[in-house]
Short mmCIF file of C-alpha atoms in Angstrom, two decimals:
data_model
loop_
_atom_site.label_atom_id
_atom_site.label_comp_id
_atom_site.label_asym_id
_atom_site.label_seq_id
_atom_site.Cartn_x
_atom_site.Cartn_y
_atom_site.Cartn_z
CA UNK Q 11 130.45 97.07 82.53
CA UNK Q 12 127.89 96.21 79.84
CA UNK Q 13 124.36 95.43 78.86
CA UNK Q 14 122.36 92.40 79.46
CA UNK Q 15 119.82 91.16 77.07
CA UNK Q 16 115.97 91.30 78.57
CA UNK Q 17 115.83 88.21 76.48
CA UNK Q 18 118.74 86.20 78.84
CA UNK Q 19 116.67 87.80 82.08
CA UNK Q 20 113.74 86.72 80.93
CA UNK Q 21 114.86 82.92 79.64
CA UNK Q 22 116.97 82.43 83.54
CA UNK Q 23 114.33 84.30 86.07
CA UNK Q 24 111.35 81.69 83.61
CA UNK Q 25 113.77 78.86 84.67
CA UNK Q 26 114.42 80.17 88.34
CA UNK Q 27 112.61 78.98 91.46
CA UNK Q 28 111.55 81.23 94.37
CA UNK Q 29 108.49 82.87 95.34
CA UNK Q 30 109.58 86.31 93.69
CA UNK Q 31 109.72 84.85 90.40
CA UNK Q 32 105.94 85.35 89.19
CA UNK Q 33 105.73 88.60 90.70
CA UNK Q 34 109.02 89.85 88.79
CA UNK Q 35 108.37 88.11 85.44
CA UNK Q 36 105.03 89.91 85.61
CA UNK Q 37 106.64 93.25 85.82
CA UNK Q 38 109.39 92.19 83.31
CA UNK Q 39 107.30 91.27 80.72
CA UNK Q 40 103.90 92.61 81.26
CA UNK Q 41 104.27 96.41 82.65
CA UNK Q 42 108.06 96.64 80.83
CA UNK Q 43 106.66 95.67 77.56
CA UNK Q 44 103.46 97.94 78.03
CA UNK Q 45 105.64 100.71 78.61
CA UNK Q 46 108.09 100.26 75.39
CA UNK Q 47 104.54 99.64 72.89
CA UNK Q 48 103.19 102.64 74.33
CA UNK Q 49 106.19 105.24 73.71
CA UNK Q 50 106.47 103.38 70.27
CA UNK Q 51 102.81 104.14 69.39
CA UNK Q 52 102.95 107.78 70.99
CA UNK Q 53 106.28 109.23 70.32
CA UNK Q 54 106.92 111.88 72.93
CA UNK Q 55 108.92 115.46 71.86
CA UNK Q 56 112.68 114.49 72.66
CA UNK Q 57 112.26 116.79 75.65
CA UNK Q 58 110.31 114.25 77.27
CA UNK Q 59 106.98 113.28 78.15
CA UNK Q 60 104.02 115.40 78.05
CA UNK Q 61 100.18 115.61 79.41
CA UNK Q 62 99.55 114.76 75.78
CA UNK Q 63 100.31 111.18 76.16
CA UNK Q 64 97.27 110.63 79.15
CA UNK Q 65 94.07 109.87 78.24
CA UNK Q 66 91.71 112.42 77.47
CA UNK Q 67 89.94 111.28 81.03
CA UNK Q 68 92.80 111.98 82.87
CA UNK Q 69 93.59 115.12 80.91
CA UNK Q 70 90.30 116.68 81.63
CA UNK Q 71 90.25 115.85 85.38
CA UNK Q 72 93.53 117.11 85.64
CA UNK Q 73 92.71 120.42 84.07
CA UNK Q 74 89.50 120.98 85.81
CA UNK Q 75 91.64 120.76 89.15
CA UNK Q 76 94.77 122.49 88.50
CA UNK Q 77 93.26 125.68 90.65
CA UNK Q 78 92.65 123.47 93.54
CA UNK Q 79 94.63 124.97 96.47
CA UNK Q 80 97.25 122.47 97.60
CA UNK Q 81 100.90 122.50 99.33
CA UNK Q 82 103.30 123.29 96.99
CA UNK Q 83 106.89 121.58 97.91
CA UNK Q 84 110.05 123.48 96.38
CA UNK Q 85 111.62 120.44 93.56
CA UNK Q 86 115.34 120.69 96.04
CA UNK Q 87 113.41 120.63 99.15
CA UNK Q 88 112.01 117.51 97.58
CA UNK Q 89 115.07 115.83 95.63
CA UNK Q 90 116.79 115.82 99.55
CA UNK Q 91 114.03 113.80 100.96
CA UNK Q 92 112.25 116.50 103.33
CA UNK Q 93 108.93 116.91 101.84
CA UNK Q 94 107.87 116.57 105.86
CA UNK Q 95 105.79 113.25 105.09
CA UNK Q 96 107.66 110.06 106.77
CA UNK Q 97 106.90 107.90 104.51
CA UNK Q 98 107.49 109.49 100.97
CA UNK Q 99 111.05 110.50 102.65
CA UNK Q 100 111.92 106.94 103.05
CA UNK Q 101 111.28 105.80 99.31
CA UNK Q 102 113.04 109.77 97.98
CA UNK Q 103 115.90 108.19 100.26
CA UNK Q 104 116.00 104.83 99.23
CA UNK Q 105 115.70 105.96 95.42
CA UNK Q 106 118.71 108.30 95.94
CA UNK Q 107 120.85 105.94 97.39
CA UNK Q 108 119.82 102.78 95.31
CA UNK Q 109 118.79 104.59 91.90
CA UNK Q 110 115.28 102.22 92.02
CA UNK Q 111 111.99 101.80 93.18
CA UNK Q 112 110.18 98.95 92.74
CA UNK Q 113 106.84 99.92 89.90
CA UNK Q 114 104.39 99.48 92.71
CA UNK Q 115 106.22 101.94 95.33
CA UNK Q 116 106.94 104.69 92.33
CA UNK Q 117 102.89 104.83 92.00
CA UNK Q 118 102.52 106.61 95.61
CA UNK Q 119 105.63 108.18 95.31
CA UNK Q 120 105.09 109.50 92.21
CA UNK Q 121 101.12 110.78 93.07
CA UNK Q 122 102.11 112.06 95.85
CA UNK Q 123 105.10 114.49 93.88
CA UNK Q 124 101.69 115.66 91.62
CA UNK Q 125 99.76 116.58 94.54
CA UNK Q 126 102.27 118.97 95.53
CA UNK Q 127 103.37 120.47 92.49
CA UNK Q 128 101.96 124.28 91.29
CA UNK Q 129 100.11 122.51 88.07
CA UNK Q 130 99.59 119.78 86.16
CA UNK Q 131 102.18 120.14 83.85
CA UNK Q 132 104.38 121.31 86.48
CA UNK Q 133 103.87 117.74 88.34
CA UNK Q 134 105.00 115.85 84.87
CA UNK Q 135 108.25 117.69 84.55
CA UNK Q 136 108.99 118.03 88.65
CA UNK Q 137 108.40 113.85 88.55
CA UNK Q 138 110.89 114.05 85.37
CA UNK Q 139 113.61 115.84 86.63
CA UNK Q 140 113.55 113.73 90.18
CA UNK Q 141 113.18 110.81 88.48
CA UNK Q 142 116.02 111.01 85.87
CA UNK Q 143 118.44 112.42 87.99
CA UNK Q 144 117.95 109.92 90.28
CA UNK Q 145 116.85 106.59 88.90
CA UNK Q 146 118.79 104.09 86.77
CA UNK Q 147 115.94 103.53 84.07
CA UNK Q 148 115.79 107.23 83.99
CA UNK Q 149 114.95 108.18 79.96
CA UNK Q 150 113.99 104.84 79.39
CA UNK Q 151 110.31 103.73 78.29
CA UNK Q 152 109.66 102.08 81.93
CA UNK Q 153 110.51 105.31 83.40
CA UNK Q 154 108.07 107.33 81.36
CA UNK Q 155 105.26 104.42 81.51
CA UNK Q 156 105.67 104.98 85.50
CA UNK Q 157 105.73 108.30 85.76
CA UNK Q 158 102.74 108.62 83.39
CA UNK Q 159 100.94 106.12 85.09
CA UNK Q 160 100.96 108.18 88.47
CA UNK Q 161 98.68 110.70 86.24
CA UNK Q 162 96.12 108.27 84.89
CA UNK Q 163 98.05 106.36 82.17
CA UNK Q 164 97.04 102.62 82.03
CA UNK Q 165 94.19 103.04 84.64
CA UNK Q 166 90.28 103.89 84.29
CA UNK Q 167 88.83 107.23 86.35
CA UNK Q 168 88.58 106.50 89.97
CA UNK Q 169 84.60 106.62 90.91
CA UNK Q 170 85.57 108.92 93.99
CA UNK Q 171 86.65 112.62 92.39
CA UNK Q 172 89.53 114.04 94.73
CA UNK Q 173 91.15 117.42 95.05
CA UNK Q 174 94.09 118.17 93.12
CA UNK Q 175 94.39 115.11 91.24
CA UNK Q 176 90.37 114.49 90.11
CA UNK Q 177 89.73 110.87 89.23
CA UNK Q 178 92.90 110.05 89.25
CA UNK Q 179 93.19 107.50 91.68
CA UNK Q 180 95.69 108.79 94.56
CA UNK Q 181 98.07 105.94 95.95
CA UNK Q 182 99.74 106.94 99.13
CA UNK Q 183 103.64 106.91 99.43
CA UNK Q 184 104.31 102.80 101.10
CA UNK Q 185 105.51 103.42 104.96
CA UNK Q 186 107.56 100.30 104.55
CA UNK Q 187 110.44 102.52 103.28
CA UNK Q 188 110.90 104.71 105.91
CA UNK Q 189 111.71 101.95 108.39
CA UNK Q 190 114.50 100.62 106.22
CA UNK Q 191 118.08 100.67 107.14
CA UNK Q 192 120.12 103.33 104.88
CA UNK Q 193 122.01 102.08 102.73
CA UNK Q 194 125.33 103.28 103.98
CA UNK Q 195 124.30 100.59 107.22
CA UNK Q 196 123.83 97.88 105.24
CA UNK Q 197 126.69 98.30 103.06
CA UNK Q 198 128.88 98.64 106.07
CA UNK Q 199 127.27 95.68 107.95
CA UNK Q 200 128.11 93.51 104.69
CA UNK Q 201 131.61 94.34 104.92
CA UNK Q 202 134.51 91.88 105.58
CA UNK Q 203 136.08 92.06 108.63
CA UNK Q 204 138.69 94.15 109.30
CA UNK Q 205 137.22 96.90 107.47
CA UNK Q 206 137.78 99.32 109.55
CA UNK Q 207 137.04 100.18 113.04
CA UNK Q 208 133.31 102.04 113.29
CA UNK Q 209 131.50 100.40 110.67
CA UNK Q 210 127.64 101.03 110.73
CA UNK Q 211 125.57 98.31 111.46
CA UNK Q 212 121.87 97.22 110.76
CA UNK Q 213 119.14 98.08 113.52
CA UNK Q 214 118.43 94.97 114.32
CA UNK Q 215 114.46 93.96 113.50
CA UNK Q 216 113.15 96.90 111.32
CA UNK Q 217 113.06 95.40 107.63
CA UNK Q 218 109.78 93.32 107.29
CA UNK Q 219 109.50 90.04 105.49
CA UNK Q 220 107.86 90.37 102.05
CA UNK Q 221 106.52 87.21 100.50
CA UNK Q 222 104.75 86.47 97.16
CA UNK Q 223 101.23 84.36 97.68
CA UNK Q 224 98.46 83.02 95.90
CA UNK Q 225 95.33 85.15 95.05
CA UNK Q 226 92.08 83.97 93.73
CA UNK Q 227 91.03 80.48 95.27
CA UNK Q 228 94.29 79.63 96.35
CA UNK Q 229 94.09 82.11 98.79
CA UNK Q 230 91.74 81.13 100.35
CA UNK Q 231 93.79 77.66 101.22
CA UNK Q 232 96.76 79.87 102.24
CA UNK Q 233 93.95 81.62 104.84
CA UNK Q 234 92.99 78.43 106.28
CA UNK Q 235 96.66 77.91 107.40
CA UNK Q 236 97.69 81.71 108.60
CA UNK Q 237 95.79 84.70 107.49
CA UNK Q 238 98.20 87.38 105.49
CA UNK Q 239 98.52 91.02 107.76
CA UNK Q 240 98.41 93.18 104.64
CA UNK Q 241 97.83 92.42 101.02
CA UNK Q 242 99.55 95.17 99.34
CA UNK Q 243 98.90 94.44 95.80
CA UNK Q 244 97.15 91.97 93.06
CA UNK Q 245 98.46 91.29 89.73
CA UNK Q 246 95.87 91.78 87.08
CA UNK Q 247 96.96 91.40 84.12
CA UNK Q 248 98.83 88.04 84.19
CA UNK Q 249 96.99 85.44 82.53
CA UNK Q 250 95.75 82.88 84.99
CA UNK Q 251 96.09 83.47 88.55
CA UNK Q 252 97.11 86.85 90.03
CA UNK Q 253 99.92 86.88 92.99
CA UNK Q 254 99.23 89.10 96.32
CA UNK Q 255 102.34 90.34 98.33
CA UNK Q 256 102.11 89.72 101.94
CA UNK Q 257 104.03 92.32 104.10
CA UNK Q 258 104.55 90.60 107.29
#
């Protein structure tokens, strides 16, 4: 095993042709290079990261609420996927047995994790510890521009003012995940034959399609044809025209 340049993924998934391609050159360059120029201009104590690196917004709001009552969720009851909330125990399972979650999903997985932690601080190092022992980019840059970015980093203050987490906009956890197929099933279903007599196979039916589409005045061409169910997401800070993902 070895390392691959970012430079080779970027120069084959530019060249590449699909309707993922946008979407993941946006988070390649845009979001992974945020995160690197941020821990280069705000060096973080070995340790990890700290409150320190938020914006004094999100500092402030965070403070202010860190007596709000709340349920508090023990860090082992949480690292085994049984926070009691469906959803956010499909995307703990699906980051256990895959070591990733897509930059979007880690947003409500991540807010959620602060909403149930004792403090503020408490929610940066309980989103630390789940996160590095269970994600691949654990210690790396995008890790800590994710896990900052549940707390405020890279957004504005929300106009609405919530419990717990103040203006910091709350995402919730994406119910998508909980109606995956385990892992385990779909590594068995994949198997050659032969393998072995009671191999697992995948409910048949439960993943949704996910498609990339036009935003913007595209989109409204793509509506005259079928009409999206759910726009989960816009990219805003591509140049040019944003992409929507449609969860059928």
């Amino acid at each position: 095993a070895g390392m691959v340049s970012p430079l080779r993924i970027a120069r084959e998934a530019a060249a590449a042709s699909g309707s993922g391609k946008s979407k993941f050159l946006h988070e390649f360059l845009t979001w992974r290079g945020l995160a690197y120029a941020h821990c280069y201009h705000f060096p973080m104590p070995a340790t990890g990261a700290t409150l320190a690196q938020l914006p004094s917004w999100a500092q402030e709001t965070l403070r202010r609420h860190a007596s709000d009552p709340r349920r508090r969720i023990p860090r082992e009851q949480l690292a085994a996927g049984h926070s009691g909330d469906n959803a956010w125990d499909g995307m703990q399972r699906y980051l256990v047995e895959t070591g990733e979650l897509h930059n979007n999903a880690r947003m409500g997985w991540g807010k959620a994790v602060a909403s149930w932690a004792a403090s503020p601080d408490d929610a940066l190092q309980l989103l630390l510890e789940l996160n590095n022992r269970f994600a691949l980019d654990g210690h790396a840059p995008p890790s800590y521009g994710g896990l900052l970015g549940c707390l405020g980093l890279f957004e504005g203050p929300a106009q609405a003012e919530g419990r717990v987490l103040g203006r910091v906009a709350f995402k919730p956890p994406k119910p998508k995940y909980a109606a995956l197929p385990s892992v385990a099933h779909l590594l068995g279903a994949s198997s050659p034959k032969g393998a072995g007599p009671g191999a697992p196979s995948v409910p048949v039916g439960r993943v949704r399609e996910v498609r990339l589409l036009p935003c913007g005045d595209a989109a409204e061409e793509h509506r005259a044809g079928a009409e999206p169910r759910k726009r989960r997401w816009t990219a805003k800070l591509r140049p040019g025209q944003g992409a929507c993902i449609d969860v059928a």
